[in-house]
Amino acid sequence: MRFGVLGTVVVWAGDGEEPVRVPEAKVRALLAHLLAHAGRPVPADRLIADLWDERLPANPSAVLQTKVSQLRRVLEDAEPGGRALVVSDPPGHGYRLDGAAVDAEEFSALVERARGGGSARERAGLLAEALGLWRGAAFAEFGDEEFARPAIMRLEERRLEALEALAEARLELGEHAALVPELGELVGRHPLRERLRAAHMRALYRSGRQGEALESYEALRVHLAEELGLDPGPELSALQEAILKQDPGLAPAPSGNLPAPVNELIGRDGAVARVRALLGGSRLVTLTGPGGVGKTRLAVEAAGGPVGDLPDGVRIVDLAALARDAPSAETRICDLVAVALELREEAGTRTARDPLERLAAALRPKRLLLVLDNCEHLVVPLAGVVARLLRDAPGLRVLATSQEPLGVAGEVLVNVPPLEAPGPSVEPDPEALPAFGAVRLFVARAAAAAPGFALDAGNAAAVAAICRRLDGIPLALELAATRVRVLGARELAARLDDRFRVLASGRRDAPDRQRTLRAVIDWSWEPLTEAERIVLRRLAVQVGGCALEAAEAVCAGDGVRGDEVLDLLGRLVDRSLVVVAEGPDGPRYRLLESVAAYCAERMREVAGEYDAVRRRHARHYAELAGRARLDGRDQLGWLARLDAEAANLNAAFDFGAEALGLAGSLAWYWVLRGRLSEAMCALDSVLDGPGDAGALRTARAWRAALENLSGCAGDPVRELPPEEAPDPRAEWFLAFTEIDFGVLAVSEARTRRVLDRFVAAGDRWGVAAARLTLAKQALARSDLAGVRRLGREASDAFAELGDRWGLMQASSVLAGQAEIVGDYAGARRLLRDALRMAEELGLWTDASFQWAALGRIALLEGDHAAAEDLHRRAARLATEQRNHLAEEFADTGLGLVARRRGRLDEAESYLRRWLDWNREAAPHHGTALILAELGFIAELRGDAERALALHRDGLDAANATGDPRAVALAWEGMAGAHALAGDRERAARLLADAAAAREGAGAPLPPAERGDVDRIEAAIAAGG
């Protein structure tokens, strides 16, 4: 049994359409009263008062009971069991309807379903169904009754809200013209409802009646001001402003045959807005990109929103089903477009005009957007169709999706890139990874396929790897997401080396070409010519992309001429199979990882091709490394070029055929890039194998030098005769690094030997490098005149050559000389120049040394706080670079600062950390300095015996350096220990000897460094 209140109060029995007759006015009023309270109990005295008002019967309760009995009998007669619907609650105190089906409740349920979302058409259908339940005014015959008034007002408000929501849904569906009169009537009856007014204004504006839309707003504004003293709300004011500006966002969403999306488009918000904006001003926009990148999904999303004035809507045509070799392709295309446009030829009306002419004639008066999807296999015939339609139909706009451009005049290309994926250096932080569109898409689809899946610390690294290795391609990510339920994220990531087997099943409702990863790439491979296939598959050996020169060298041969490669590359770029980006020396060409894996498989299908191409690849990059000029004005350019080719150089090295030569060619590059561990591993691998004897001797020299430079020296090559290192630069570099780790005399002899070879060969850079090394050796011996002369000669030569590394090293050596003679301003200037060049070159270990050296200058100037900050910065850099020598230099500086600030325990901790390392690695200067500082700490603590023992050990190390300043420092420390022990005469003699040694070196102790000597002299004087 059903009850109706949305109109006159009625009762329907079963499925009957005829209402049940309820005799007698008081019984109908009783039913209406109970229905108005929607199942809530109504007290008997309230019913009596409302039904009879002041004209009460003689026995009101008995009469009410009679009316209740009459109502029960009517309901029972209409449908067995109906009497039970009227319940006494509690008996004798009130009544209610229990379990009654009322049209008002059905209305409310439909409205709530519409509020829950869905498409505009779905919402409009539900709301129209809900409003169709109304047969007139609610409780129509009881409109004047007080008991019905609250229910009537509540239902009327809900009805108006439903009408407003229906108007908004119909606006989305483009029904603005039909809405104008309907909403005009409603606004007239309800002039103060702003939501209704907004819908009316939008309908007017979209119908081309902007002036009337603004007049509607003004009428409301005046009404509100005069009657209520209010202004329209902010949303309505914003709408008026948008109408005044003719905001494109107010344009109606076009109608048509676009498919309804089944899930959210992720990571493309900016792209959607850009495509819509382009469609507002361009008549042909083509979305290009590799297969599976989401061109179709983006096109549907963009076309489904406001893209301009398109009263004839949007139509999409999927061309994938049309075979690439279909006969009469142009005619077949026209037929598919005609079907999408619902164009029909009536019997007897066919003319002699061809299909394209008929289609153009049909489109000529229309203003619509035509979406042509999956065009790549039909670009030649399609280009002619599109050009003709655009010329003949001025109101037509075309949005195409294709892996290559259509090549039509006026075409605007929009490259649809893969979604952004985290690079290998990105930390797998589950809080930060959702910033990448690829991660958001994969997680959303994986959660749909595997309920309960979520991004967390345990799977973040695997998810990042999946997104990166699948290149952020949406279709590949969606295929991978379906495997999470079975494999989990970590196992899925681990199996991507066999990606075509793992991603071999997708959605059953997807087209065949999108069901597997292999099928996606097959679709792009099949239309290629044989020459295009050859170049594409050979590009798979390039790791991380390549320059044009490399592509030509590696891809040419056996079916493709070298002068053909450029044109073929261009065609592959147009087909979105090769990605092109600007590199340090021009365009770079790269395959997405999945395309590269596919092409590698195809290459292995051709007998002998894979190994032959790998050999060409290794030979090309060995030649590239061999001609790299890293010693002059082109230094930064060549460094950038080799950086870009780092992955290819490693691949060529791993191939083995050119490894020994590559190791020698790349050694200096590895030094300039601070990649010492990589260099040593590479050299170790070639030293363990066969090869040219001379090349092996050169590799051994480089290996020994690199071990010195890394601060991990064990027993490096020392006395290499000239023939042991055919490359004089390898022998020079060994001498350069031996200054800190070898015997100074050996380093000097090797340097002078290699200098003669450089002079004989006319190697200007080598001569400058040898003089730099001699200057550094002179500094180690405190030969300040030699430092100044040789350092300036080297600096001038490197400046003339334009070599930043040499200038940096020369500036550093000259800064050391300036520091010794007390020219702290000059030293600081030179060190800042050296630091700038180190940072330009990316030599962060050298930068650490420069920061620490600046800290030494601040210490000498008495700015202990700045000295500490500079040394800490140096220490952080050294730790990041894992270079022991740089760490030792920075930490020793921190120890120096701590002692001068009175923090003796802290100073001792820093210094002792490196004492044993210095002794084992044999850098005697470091050992001498640390022992001197530890001796001074013991003296300051009052331990004369311990201080003297440390200074005597320090003297031994100082004597090994050959540096008179190091010897003088040890004597000054011993003087302090003797003074503390009471032997003032010996202390005075030692101070005099130290002063004479410093004078003899031309480096008397500057005032900033006299703290320890002044203290010792004061102790001697106090004892006298």
mmCIF file of C-alpha atoms in Angstrom, residues 558-697:
data_model
loop_
_atom_site.group_PDB
_atom_site.id
_atom_site.type_symbol
_atom_site.label_atom_id
_atom_site.label_comp_id
_atom_site.label_asym_id
_atom_site.label_seq_id
_atom_site.Cartn_x
_atom_site.Cartn_y
_atom_site.Cartn_z
ATOM 1 C CA ASP A 558 74.261 -3.666 -43.319
ATOM 2 C CA GLY A 559 71.185 -2.150 -44.912
ATOM 3 C CA VAL A 560 71.421 1.537 -43.958
ATOM 4 C CA ARG A 561 73.873 4.119 -45.317
ATOM 5 C CA GLY A 562 75.382 6.657 -42.944
ATOM 6 C CA ASP A 563 73.817 9.580 -44.824
ATOM 7 C CA GLU A 564 70.358 8.007 -44.400
ATOM 8 C CA VAL A 565 70.422 7.827 -40.602
ATOM 9 C CA LEU A 566 69.449 11.445 -39.948
ATOM 10 C CA ASP A 567 66.310 11.271 -42.078
ATOM 11 C CA LEU A 568 65.340 7.908 -40.576
ATOM 12 C CA LEU A 569 65.855 9.276 -37.065
ATOM 13 C CA GLY A 570 63.595 12.200 -37.892
ATOM 14 C CA ARG A 571 60.851 9.855 -39.038
ATOM 15 C CA LEU A 572 61.177 7.778 -35.875
ATOM 16 C CA VAL A 573 60.964 10.940 -33.773
ATOM 17 C CA ASP A 574 57.816 11.933 -35.689
ATOM 18 C CA ARG A 575 56.362 8.498 -34.930
ATOM 19 C CA SER A 576 57.040 9.043 -31.182
ATOM 20 C CA LEU A 577 59.296 5.985 -31.037
ATOM 21 C CA VAL A 578 62.436 8.024 -30.394
ATOM 22 C CA VAL A 579 62.546 10.789 -27.801
ATOM 23 C CA VAL A 580 64.650 13.816 -28.707
ATOM 24 C CA ALA A 581 66.012 16.311 -26.186
ATOM 25 C CA GLU A 582 68.695 18.983 -26.228
ATOM 26 C CA GLY A 583 72.118 17.828 -25.017
ATOM 27 C CA PRO A 584 75.455 19.572 -24.393
ATOM 28 C CA ASP A 585 76.513 19.134 -28.018
ATOM 29 C CA GLY A 586 73.151 19.227 -29.807
ATOM 30 C CA PRO A 587 70.105 16.943 -29.932
ATOM 31 C CA ARG A 588 70.178 13.611 -28.130
ATOM 32 C CA TYR A 589 68.066 10.651 -29.201
ATOM 33 C CA ARG A 590 66.734 8.187 -26.647
ATOM 34 C CA LEU A 591 64.463 5.152 -26.495
ATOM 35 C CA LEU A 592 62.088 4.607 -23.605
ATOM 36 C CA GLU A 593 63.244 1.620 -21.561
ATOM 37 C CA SER A 594 60.433 -0.665 -22.698
ATOM 38 C CA VAL A 595 60.998 0.257 -26.358
ATOM 39 C CA ALA A 596 64.730 -0.382 -25.917
ATOM 40 C CA ALA A 597 64.043 -3.818 -24.410
ATOM 41 C CA TYR A 598 61.717 -4.645 -27.311
ATOM 42 C CA CYS A 599 64.276 -3.482 -29.883
ATOM 43 C CA ALA A 600 67.078 -5.465 -28.224
ATOM 44 C CA GLU A 601 64.943 -8.589 -28.642
ATOM 45 C CA ARG A 602 64.326 -7.716 -32.290
ATOM 46 C CA MET A 603 68.059 -7.186 -32.841
ATOM 47 C CA ARG A 604 68.894 -10.604 -31.418
ATOM 48 C CA GLU A 605 66.487 -12.121 -33.948
ATOM 49 C CA VAL A 606 68.880 -11.051 -36.744
ATOM 50 C CA ALA A 607 71.886 -13.365 -36.851
ATOM 51 C CA GLY A 608 75.105 -11.670 -35.702
ATOM 52 C CA GLU A 609 73.628 -8.185 -35.579
ATOM 53 C CA TYR A 610 73.675 -7.693 -31.816
ATOM 54 C CA ASP A 611 77.405 -8.395 -31.402
ATOM 55 C CA ALA A 612 78.319 -6.397 -34.509
ATOM 56 C CA VAL A 613 76.398 -3.356 -33.308
ATOM 57 C CA ARG A 614 77.890 -3.651 -29.815
ATOM 58 C CA ARG A 615 81.389 -3.648 -31.361
ATOM 59 C CA ARG A 616 80.606 -0.516 -33.372
ATOM 60 C CA HIS A 617 79.216 1.072 -30.225
ATOM 61 C CA ALA A 618 82.355 0.273 -28.179
ATOM 62 C CA ARG A 619 84.660 1.450 -30.965
ATOM 63 C CA HIS A 620 82.817 4.754 -31.373
ATOM 64 C CA TYR A 621 82.919 5.633 -27.687
ATOM 65 C CA ALA A 622 86.556 4.589 -27.351
ATOM 66 C CA GLU A 623 87.371 6.984 -30.198
ATOM 67 C CA LEU A 624 85.249 9.702 -28.575
ATOM 68 C CA ALA A 625 87.095 9.331 -25.254
ATOM 69 C CA GLY A 626 90.435 9.306 -27.065
ATOM 70 C CA ARG A 627 89.856 12.661 -28.752
ATOM 71 C CA ALA A 628 88.311 14.395 -25.719
ATOM 72 C CA ARG A 629 90.257 17.586 -24.924
ATOM 73 C CA LEU A 630 90.140 18.015 -21.170
ATOM 74 C CA ASP A 631 93.193 20.270 -20.933
ATOM 75 C CA GLY A 632 92.204 23.617 -22.389
ATOM 76 C CA ARG A 633 89.456 26.081 -23.149
ATOM 77 C CA ASP A 634 87.069 23.332 -24.207
ATOM 78 C CA GLN A 635 87.465 21.612 -20.844
ATOM 79 C CA LEU A 636 83.950 22.326 -19.528
ATOM 80 C CA GLY A 637 82.326 21.499 -22.848
ATOM 81 C CA TRP A 638 84.105 18.165 -23.105
ATOM 82 C CA LEU A 639 83.346 17.366 -19.487
ATOM 83 C CA ALA A 640 79.647 18.005 -20.134
ATOM 84 C CA ARG A 641 79.783 15.855 -23.264
ATOM 85 C CA LEU A 642 81.467 12.944 -21.476
ATOM 86 C CA ASP A 643 79.011 13.344 -18.579
ATOM 87 C CA ALA A 644 76.140 12.957 -21.041
ATOM 88 C CA GLU A 645 77.782 9.832 -22.451
ATOM 89 C CA ALA A 646 78.753 8.315 -19.088
ATOM 90 C CA ALA A 647 76.334 5.392 -19.406
ATOM 91 C CA ASN A 648 77.465 4.679 -22.962
ATOM 92 C CA LEU A 649 81.119 4.864 -21.954
ATOM 93 C CA ASN A 650 80.452 2.362 -19.167
ATOM 94 C CA ALA A 651 78.619 0.074 -21.592
ATOM 95 C CA ALA A 652 81.509 0.276 -24.044
ATOM 96 C CA PHE A 653 83.942 -0.485 -21.225
ATOM 97 C CA ASP A 654 81.864 -3.478 -20.101
ATOM 98 C CA PHE A 655 81.862 -4.882 -23.660
ATOM 99 C CA GLY A 656 85.573 -5.451 -23.158
ATOM 100 C CA ALA A 657 87.035 -5.086 -26.637
ATOM 101 C CA GLU A 658 88.097 -1.475 -26.084
ATOM 102 C CA ALA A 659 88.320 -1.523 -22.280
ATOM 103 C CA LEU A 660 92.081 -1.070 -21.858
ATOM 104 C CA GLY A 661 92.286 1.876 -24.235
ATOM 105 C CA LEU A 662 89.168 3.419 -22.710
ATOM 106 C CA ALA A 663 90.626 3.160 -19.218
ATOM 107 C CA GLY A 664 93.666 5.164 -20.250
ATOM 108 C CA SER A 665 91.584 7.733 -22.142
ATOM 109 C CA LEU A 666 89.095 8.204 -19.307
ATOM 110 C CA ALA A 667 91.517 8.296 -16.381
ATOM 111 C CA TRP A 668 91.896 12.082 -16.433
ATOM 112 C CA TYR A 669 88.123 12.522 -16.920
ATOM 113 C CA TRP A 670 87.495 10.413 -13.814
ATOM 114 C CA VAL A 671 89.994 12.565 -11.892
ATOM 115 C CA LEU A 672 88.329 15.808 -12.979
ATOM 116 C CA ARG A 673 84.939 14.453 -11.993
ATOM 117 C CA GLY A 674 86.164 13.126 -8.640
ATOM 118 C CA ARG A 675 84.986 9.594 -9.489
ATOM 119 C CA LEU A 676 88.033 7.938 -7.989
ATOM 120 C CA SER A 677 86.451 4.693 -6.783
ATOM 121 C CA GLU A 678 84.880 4.109 -10.190
ATOM 122 C CA ALA A 679 88.218 4.773 -11.862
ATOM 123 C CA MET A 680 90.132 2.390 -9.594
ATOM 124 C CA CYS A 681 87.585 -0.400 -10.115
ATOM 125 C CA ALA A 682 87.758 0.086 -13.883
ATOM 126 C CA LEU A 683 91.566 0.055 -13.892
ATOM 127 C CA ASP A 684 91.644 -3.012 -11.662
ATOM 128 C CA SER A 685 89.438 -4.866 -14.135
ATOM 129 C CA VAL A 686 91.760 -4.186 -17.093
ATOM 130 C CA LEU A 687 94.945 -4.809 -15.103
ATOM 131 C CA ASP A 688 93.692 -8.322 -14.360
ATOM 132 C CA GLY A 689 93.360 -9.121 -18.053
ATOM 133 C CA PRO A 690 95.478 -9.321 -21.210
ATOM 134 C CA GLY A 691 96.442 -6.360 -23.344
ATOM 135 C CA ASP A 692 99.191 -4.245 -24.822
ATOM 136 C CA ALA A 693 102.188 -4.134 -22.451
ATOM 137 C CA GLY A 694 102.623 -0.381 -22.756
ATOM 138 C CA ALA A 695 98.934 0.304 -22.169
ATOM 139 C CA LEU A 696 99.014 -1.934 -19.098
ATOM 140 C CA ARG A 697 102.033 -0.044 -17.699
#
